[in-house]
Amino acid sequence: MAHKVVSWVIANAPADLCASEMLVAILLAEHAKEDGDRAYPSVATLMHETRLGERTVRLALKELLHRGVIEVESPATNKYPTTYLFPLYRGANTAPLDMTNPA
């Protein structure tokens, strides 16, 4: 369990995340290594741990990706779930650009 990553998420995640997004972020952080890398719980695991439905978990992950809270380190395969990392915890100095409204 990565207590430092969980504490970082609680202190630094965007304030306007909804409760389900924050819960998924915290549980994902619990699965990360202490350096913010390699969190790879399956959607089913996150569903079980958060008590949320599949659609809610998937939408929360999508929003966390969009907001730059997490990044995909390696995509899912037939054998393994998606591996996530926490880029800003790891020391990235910029947030991802919001490309929904490019200038």
Coordinates of C-alpha atoms in Angstrom, one line a residue:
M1 CA 0.0 0.0 0.0
A2 CA 1.3 3.4 -1.0
H3 CA 0.4 5.7 1.9
K4 CA 2.4 8.6 0.5
V5 CA 0.6 8.4 -2.8
V6 CA -2.8 8.2 -1.1
S7 CA -1.9 11.3 1.0
W8 CA -0.8 13.1 -2.2
V9 CA -4.0 12.3 -4.0
I10 CA -6.1 13.5 -1.1
A11 CA -4.1 16.8 -0.8
N12 CA -3.6 17.5 -4.5
A13 CA -6.4 16.0 -6.6
P14 CA -8.6 18.7 -8.3
A15 CA -11.1 20.0 -5.7
D16 CA -14.0 19.6 -8.1
L17 CA -13.7 15.8 -8.6
C18 CA -16.9 14.1 -7.7
A19 CA -17.0 11.6 -4.8
S20 CA -16.8 8.5 -7.0
E21 CA -13.8 9.9 -9.0
M22 CA -12.0 10.7 -5.7
L23 CA -12.8 7.3 -4.3
V24 CA -11.4 5.6 -7.4
A25 CA -8.3 7.8 -7.3
I26 CA -7.7 6.9 -3.7
L27 CA -8.2 3.2 -4.2
L28 CA -6.0 3.3 -7.3
A29 CA -3.3 5.1 -5.2
E30 CA -3.5 2.3 -2.6
H31 CA -2.4 -0.1 -5.4
A32 CA 0.5 2.1 -6.6
K33 CA 4.1 1.6 -5.6
E34 CA 5.6 4.3 -3.3
D35 CA 7.0 6.1 -6.3
G36 CA 3.5 6.6 -7.9
D37 CA 4.1 3.9 -10.5
R38 CA 2.5 0.6 -11.4
A39 CA -1.0 0.7 -10.1
Y40 CA -2.8 -2.1 -11.9
P41 CA -6.0 -3.2 -10.2
S42 CA -8.6 -4.4 -12.6
V43 CA -11.9 -2.7 -13.1
A44 CA -13.5 -5.6 -11.2
T45 CA -11.1 -5.1 -8.3
L46 CA -12.0 -1.3 -8.2
M47 CA -15.7 -2.2 -8.4
H48 CA -15.3 -4.5 -5.4
E49 CA -13.2 -2.1 -3.3
T50 CA -15.3 1.0 -4.0
R51 CA -18.7 -0.7 -4.1
L52 CA -19.3 1.2 -7.4
G53 CA -20.8 -0.2 -10.6
E54 CA -18.7 -0.9 -13.7
R55 CA -19.9 2.1 -15.6
T56 CA -19.2 4.5 -12.7
V57 CA -15.6 3.1 -12.3
R58 CA -14.9 3.3 -16.0
L59 CA -16.2 6.9 -16.2
A60 CA -14.2 7.8 -13.1
L61 CA -11.0 6.4 -14.7
K62 CA -11.7 8.3 -17.9
E63 CA -12.1 11.6 -16.0
L64 CA -9.0 11.0 -13.9
L65 CA -7.1 10.4 -17.2
H66 CA -8.6 13.5 -18.8
R67 CA -7.7 15.6 -15.8
G68 CA -4.1 14.4 -15.6
V69 CA -4.5 12.8 -12.2
I70 CA -3.4 9.4 -13.7
E71 CA -1.8 8.3 -16.9
V72 CA -1.7 4.9 -18.6
E73 CA 1.7 3.4 -18.2
S74 CA 0.7 0.3 -20.2
P75 CA -2.6 -0.6 -21.8
A76 CA -4.6 -3.7 -20.9
T77 CA -3.9 -7.0 -22.7
N78 CA -5.7 -10.3 -22.8
K79 CA -3.7 -11.3 -19.7
Y80 CA -3.1 -8.1 -17.7
P81 CA -5.2 -5.1 -16.7
T82 CA -4.2 -1.5 -17.6
T83 CA -1.3 -0.2 -15.5
Y84 CA -1.6 3.4 -14.3
L85 CA 0.8 5.9 -12.8
F86 CA 0.4 9.2 -10.9
P87 CA 2.5 11.6 -13.1
L88 CA 2.4 14.7 -10.9
Y89 CA 3.3 12.7 -7.8
R90 CA 6.3 11.4 -9.7
G91 CA 7.5 14.9 -10.3
A92 CA 6.0 15.9 -13.6
N93 CA 6.1 19.7 -13.6
T94 CA 3.2 20.3 -16.0
A95 CA -0.4 19.2 -16.2
P96 CA -1.7 17.8 -19.5
L97 CA -3.2 20.3 -21.9
D98 CA -7.0 20.4 -22.1
M99 CA -7.5 19.7 -25.8
T100 CA -11.3 19.9 -25.7
N101 CA -11.2 23.6 -26.5
P102 CA -7.9 24.2 -28.4
A103 CA -7.1 27.8 -29.1

